[in-house]
PDB file of C-alpha atoms in Angstrom:
ATOM      1  CA  UNK A  13    -248.283  49.814 -17.941  1.00 51.00           C
ATOM      2  CA  UNK A  14    -244.519  50.057 -18.273  1.00 59.00           C
ATOM      3  CA  UNK A  15    -243.105  48.381 -15.219  1.00 59.00           C
ATOM      4  CA  UNK A  16    -239.336  48.347 -14.883  1.00 67.00           C
ATOM      5  CA  UNK A  17    -237.833  45.205 -13.467  1.00 65.00           C
ATOM      6  CA  UNK A  18    -236.215  44.875 -10.065  1.00 69.00           C
ATOM      7  CA  UNK A  19    -233.096  42.969  -9.090  1.00 65.00           C
ATOM      8  CA  UNK A  20    -235.159  40.073  -7.697  1.00 69.00           C
ATOM      9  CA  UNK A  21    -237.663  40.053 -10.572  1.00 69.00           C
ATOM     10  CA  UNK A  22    -236.016  41.415 -13.722  1.00 68.00           C
ATOM     11  CA  UNK A  23    -238.108  42.267 -16.750  1.00 68.00           C
ATOM     12  CA  UNK A  24    -236.136  39.684 -18.709  1.00 68.00           C
ATOM     13  CA  UNK A  25    -233.598  37.029 -17.750  1.00 66.00           C
ATOM     14  CA  UNK A  26    -231.548  37.557 -20.897  1.00 68.00           C
ATOM     15  CA  UNK A  27    -228.469  39.607 -19.892  1.00 64.00           C
ATOM     16  CA  UNK A  28    -228.214  41.075 -23.387  1.00 67.00           C
ATOM     17  CA  UNK A  29    -231.685  42.644 -23.146  1.00 67.00           C
ATOM     18  CA  UNK A  30    -231.209  44.060 -19.640  1.00 61.00           C
ATOM     19  CA  UNK A  31    -230.263  47.676 -19.150  1.00 60.00           C
ATOM     20  CA  UNK A  32    -226.738  48.195 -17.768  1.00 60.00           C
ATOM     21  CA  UNK A  33    -226.830  48.726 -14.013  1.00 59.00           C
ATOM     22  CA  UNK A  34    -225.505  52.006 -12.717  1.00 57.00           C
ATOM     23  CA  UNK A  35    -225.697  53.479  -9.204  1.00 56.00           C
ATOM     24  CA  UNK A  36    -226.299  56.918 -10.770  1.00 54.00           C
ATOM     25  CA  UNK A  37    -229.686  58.054 -12.076  1.00 54.00           C
ATOM     26  CA  UNK A  38    -228.282  60.115 -14.999  1.00 55.00           C
ATOM     27  CA  UNK A  39    -224.995  59.959 -16.766  1.00 52.00           C
ATOM     28  CA  UNK A  40    -224.166  63.555 -15.757  1.00 57.00           C
ATOM     29  CA  UNK A  41    -223.752  62.408 -12.116  1.00 57.00           C
ATOM     30  CA  UNK A  42    -221.153  59.758 -12.965  1.00 55.00           C
ATOM     31  CA  UNK A  43    -217.652  60.464 -11.680  1.00 56.00           C
ATOM     32  CA  UNK A  44    -215.042  61.612 -14.159  1.00 55.00           C
ATOM     33  CA  UNK A  45    -213.214  58.768 -15.908  1.00 54.00           C
ATOM     34  CA  UNK A  46    -215.880  56.087 -15.382  1.00 51.00           C
ATOM     35  CA  UNK A  47    -216.436  53.493 -18.086  1.00 52.00           C
ATOM     36  CA  UNK A  48    -219.174  54.064 -20.601  1.00 52.00           C
ATOM     37  CA  UNK A  49    -222.105  51.646 -20.942  1.00 50.00           C
ATOM     38  CA  UNK A  50    -221.098  50.723 -24.497  1.00 49.00           C
ATOM     39  CA  UNK A  51    -217.659  49.601 -23.353  1.00 48.00           C
ATOM     40  CA  UNK A  52    -219.048  47.496 -20.491  1.00 52.00           C
ATOM     41  CA  UNK A  53    -221.704  45.832 -22.652  1.00 56.00           C
ATOM     42  CA  UNK A  54    -219.295  45.095 -25.508  1.00 58.00           C
ATOM     43  CA  UNK A  55    -216.765  43.470 -23.168  1.00 59.00           C
ATOM     44  CA  UNK A  56    -219.478  41.352 -21.565  1.00 59.00           C
ATOM     45  CA  UNK A  57    -220.775  40.154 -24.928  1.00 60.00           C
ATOM     46  CA  UNK A  58    -217.287  39.236 -26.129  1.00 59.00           C
ATOM     47  CA  UNK A  59    -216.378  37.291 -23.006  1.00 58.00           C
ATOM     48  CA  UNK A  60    -219.777  35.585 -22.969  1.00 57.00           C
ATOM     49  CA  UNK A  61    -219.365  34.412 -26.560  1.00 60.00           C
ATOM     50  CA  UNK A  62    -215.879  33.079 -25.862  1.00 59.00           C
ATOM     51  CA  UNK A  63    -216.959  30.894 -22.958  1.00 65.00           C
ATOM     52  CA  UNK A  64    -220.414  29.839 -24.063  1.00 74.00           C
ATOM     53  CA  UNK A  65    -219.379  26.494 -25.548  1.00 77.00           C
ATOM     54  CA  UNK A  66    -216.945  25.703 -22.731  1.00 78.00           C
ATOM     55  CA  UNK A  67    -219.535  26.570 -20.098  1.00 80.00           C
ATOM     56  CA  UNK A  68    -222.122  24.331 -21.779  1.00 82.00           C
ATOM     57  CA  UNK A  69    -219.733  21.385 -21.897  1.00 87.00           C
ATOM     58  CA  UNK A  70    -218.690  21.570 -18.223  1.00 89.00           C
ATOM     59  CA  UNK A  71    -221.772  19.735 -16.832  1.00 90.00           C
ATOM     60  CA  UNK A  72    -221.355  16.993 -19.416  1.00 92.00           C
ATOM     61  CA  UNK A  73    -217.700  16.530 -18.482  1.00 92.00           C
ATOM     62  CA  UNK A  74    -218.581  16.436 -14.783  1.00 94.00           C
ATOM     63  CA  UNK A  75    -221.340  13.897 -15.394  1.00 94.00           C
ATOM     64  CA  UNK A  76    -218.981  11.750 -17.466  1.00 94.00           C
ATOM     65  CA  UNK A  77    -216.315  11.832 -14.743  1.00 95.00           C
ATOM     66  CA  UNK A  78    -218.913  11.018 -12.085  1.00 96.00           C
ATOM     67  CA  UNK A  79    -220.187   8.036 -14.098  1.00 96.00           C
ATOM     68  CA  UNK A  80    -216.619   6.779 -14.618  1.00 96.00           C
ATOM     69  CA  UNK A  81    -216.032   6.933 -10.857  1.00 96.00           C
ATOM     70  CA  UNK A  82    -219.289   5.102 -10.171  1.00 97.00           C
ATOM     71  CA  UNK A  83    -218.430   2.394 -12.733  1.00 97.00           C
ATOM     72  CA  UNK A  84    -215.007   1.893 -11.146  1.00 97.00           C
ATOM     73  CA  UNK A  85    -216.627   1.596  -7.692  1.00 97.00           C
ATOM     74  CA  UNK A  86    -219.162  -0.934  -8.988  1.00 97.00           C
ATOM     75  CA  UNK A  87    -216.431  -2.990 -10.669  1.00 97.00           C
ATOM     76  CA  UNK A  88    -214.358  -3.016  -7.483  1.00 97.00           C
ATOM     77  CA  UNK A  89    -217.397  -4.016  -5.422  1.00 97.00           C
ATOM     78  CA  UNK A  90    -218.307  -6.756  -7.919  1.00 97.00           C
ATOM     79  CA  UNK A  91    -214.724  -8.072  -7.762  1.00 97.00           C
ATOM     80  CA  UNK A  92    -214.828  -8.100  -3.946  1.00 97.00           C
ATOM     81  CA  UNK A  93    -218.138  -9.994  -3.918  1.00 97.00           C
ATOM     82  CA  UNK A  94    -216.732 -12.581  -6.352  1.00 97.00           C
ATOM     83  CA  UNK A  95    -213.621 -12.987  -4.196  1.00 97.00           C
ATOM     84  CA  UNK A  96    -215.691 -13.558  -1.041  1.00 97.00           C
ATOM     85  CA  UNK A  97    -217.864 -16.118  -2.850  1.00 97.00           C
ATOM     86  CA  UNK A  98    -214.769 -17.923  -4.188  1.00 98.00           C
ATOM     87  CA  UNK A  99    -213.252 -18.149  -0.691  1.00 97.00           C
ATOM     88  CA  UNK A 100    -216.543 -19.450   0.709  1.00 97.00           C
ATOM     89  CA  UNK A 101    -216.713 -22.157  -2.005  1.00 98.00           C
ATOM     90  CA  UNK A 102    -213.076 -23.063  -1.386  1.00 98.00           C
ATOM     91  CA  UNK A 103    -213.712 -23.599   2.340  1.00 97.00           C
ATOM     92  CA  UNK A 104    -216.797 -25.676   1.544  1.00 98.00           C
ATOM     93  CA  UNK A 105    -214.804 -27.790  -0.940  1.00 97.00           C
ATOM     94  CA  UNK A 106    -212.094 -28.344   1.687  1.00 97.00           C
ATOM     95  CA  UNK A 107    -214.705 -29.509   4.228  1.00 97.00           C
ATOM     96  CA  UNK A 108    -216.275 -31.892   1.678  1.00 97.00           C
ATOM     97  CA  UNK A 109    -212.820 -33.240   0.776  1.00 97.00           C
ATOM     98  CA  UNK A 110    -211.986 -33.819   4.440  1.00 96.00           C
ATOM     99  CA  UNK A 111    -215.322 -35.600   4.973  1.00 97.00           C
ATOM    100  CA  UNK A 112    -214.633 -37.830   1.949  1.00 96.00           C
ATOM    101  CA  UNK A 113    -211.162 -38.692   3.277  1.00 96.00           C
ATOM    102  CA  UNK A 114    -212.620 -39.668   6.643  1.00 95.00           C
ATOM    103  CA  UNK A 115    -215.296 -41.791   4.987  1.00 95.00           C
ATOM    104  CA  UNK A 116    -212.631 -43.520   2.849  1.00 94.00           C
ATOM    105  CA  UNK A 117    -210.423 -44.116   5.903  1.00 93.00           C
ATOM    106  CA  UNK A 118    -213.361 -45.551   7.835  1.00 92.00           C
ATOM    107  CA  UNK A 119    -214.221 -47.842   4.907  1.00 93.00           C
ATOM    108  CA  UNK A 120    -210.630 -49.110   4.603  1.00 92.00           C
ATOM    109  CA  UNK A 121    -210.240 -49.649   8.359  1.00 88.00           C
ATOM    110  CA  UNK A 122    -213.391 -51.794   8.760  1.00 77.00           C
TER     111      UNK A 122
END
């Protein structure tokens, strides 16, 4: 059984092994001046080889940038939490100091 692939279910997913797509059944029906299959395939292979490495590195660069953003957000949040805790401890220390002053004043007065 030699089943040809369809657009939705190609015989292979490798673009190099796929037949070039053409709206015409035979090459004799193609309009005058149209590009030949060899030219189209060669150009596709060349451009694919030129961007292969760059295309593979794009997700890594995006992931790295995303992680940098997340780390900056976490650092900023951690700094904010520390600042809130420091202010809370400062207010508590001020209340304890005021209570100690009152106790000292009461002890001196009596």
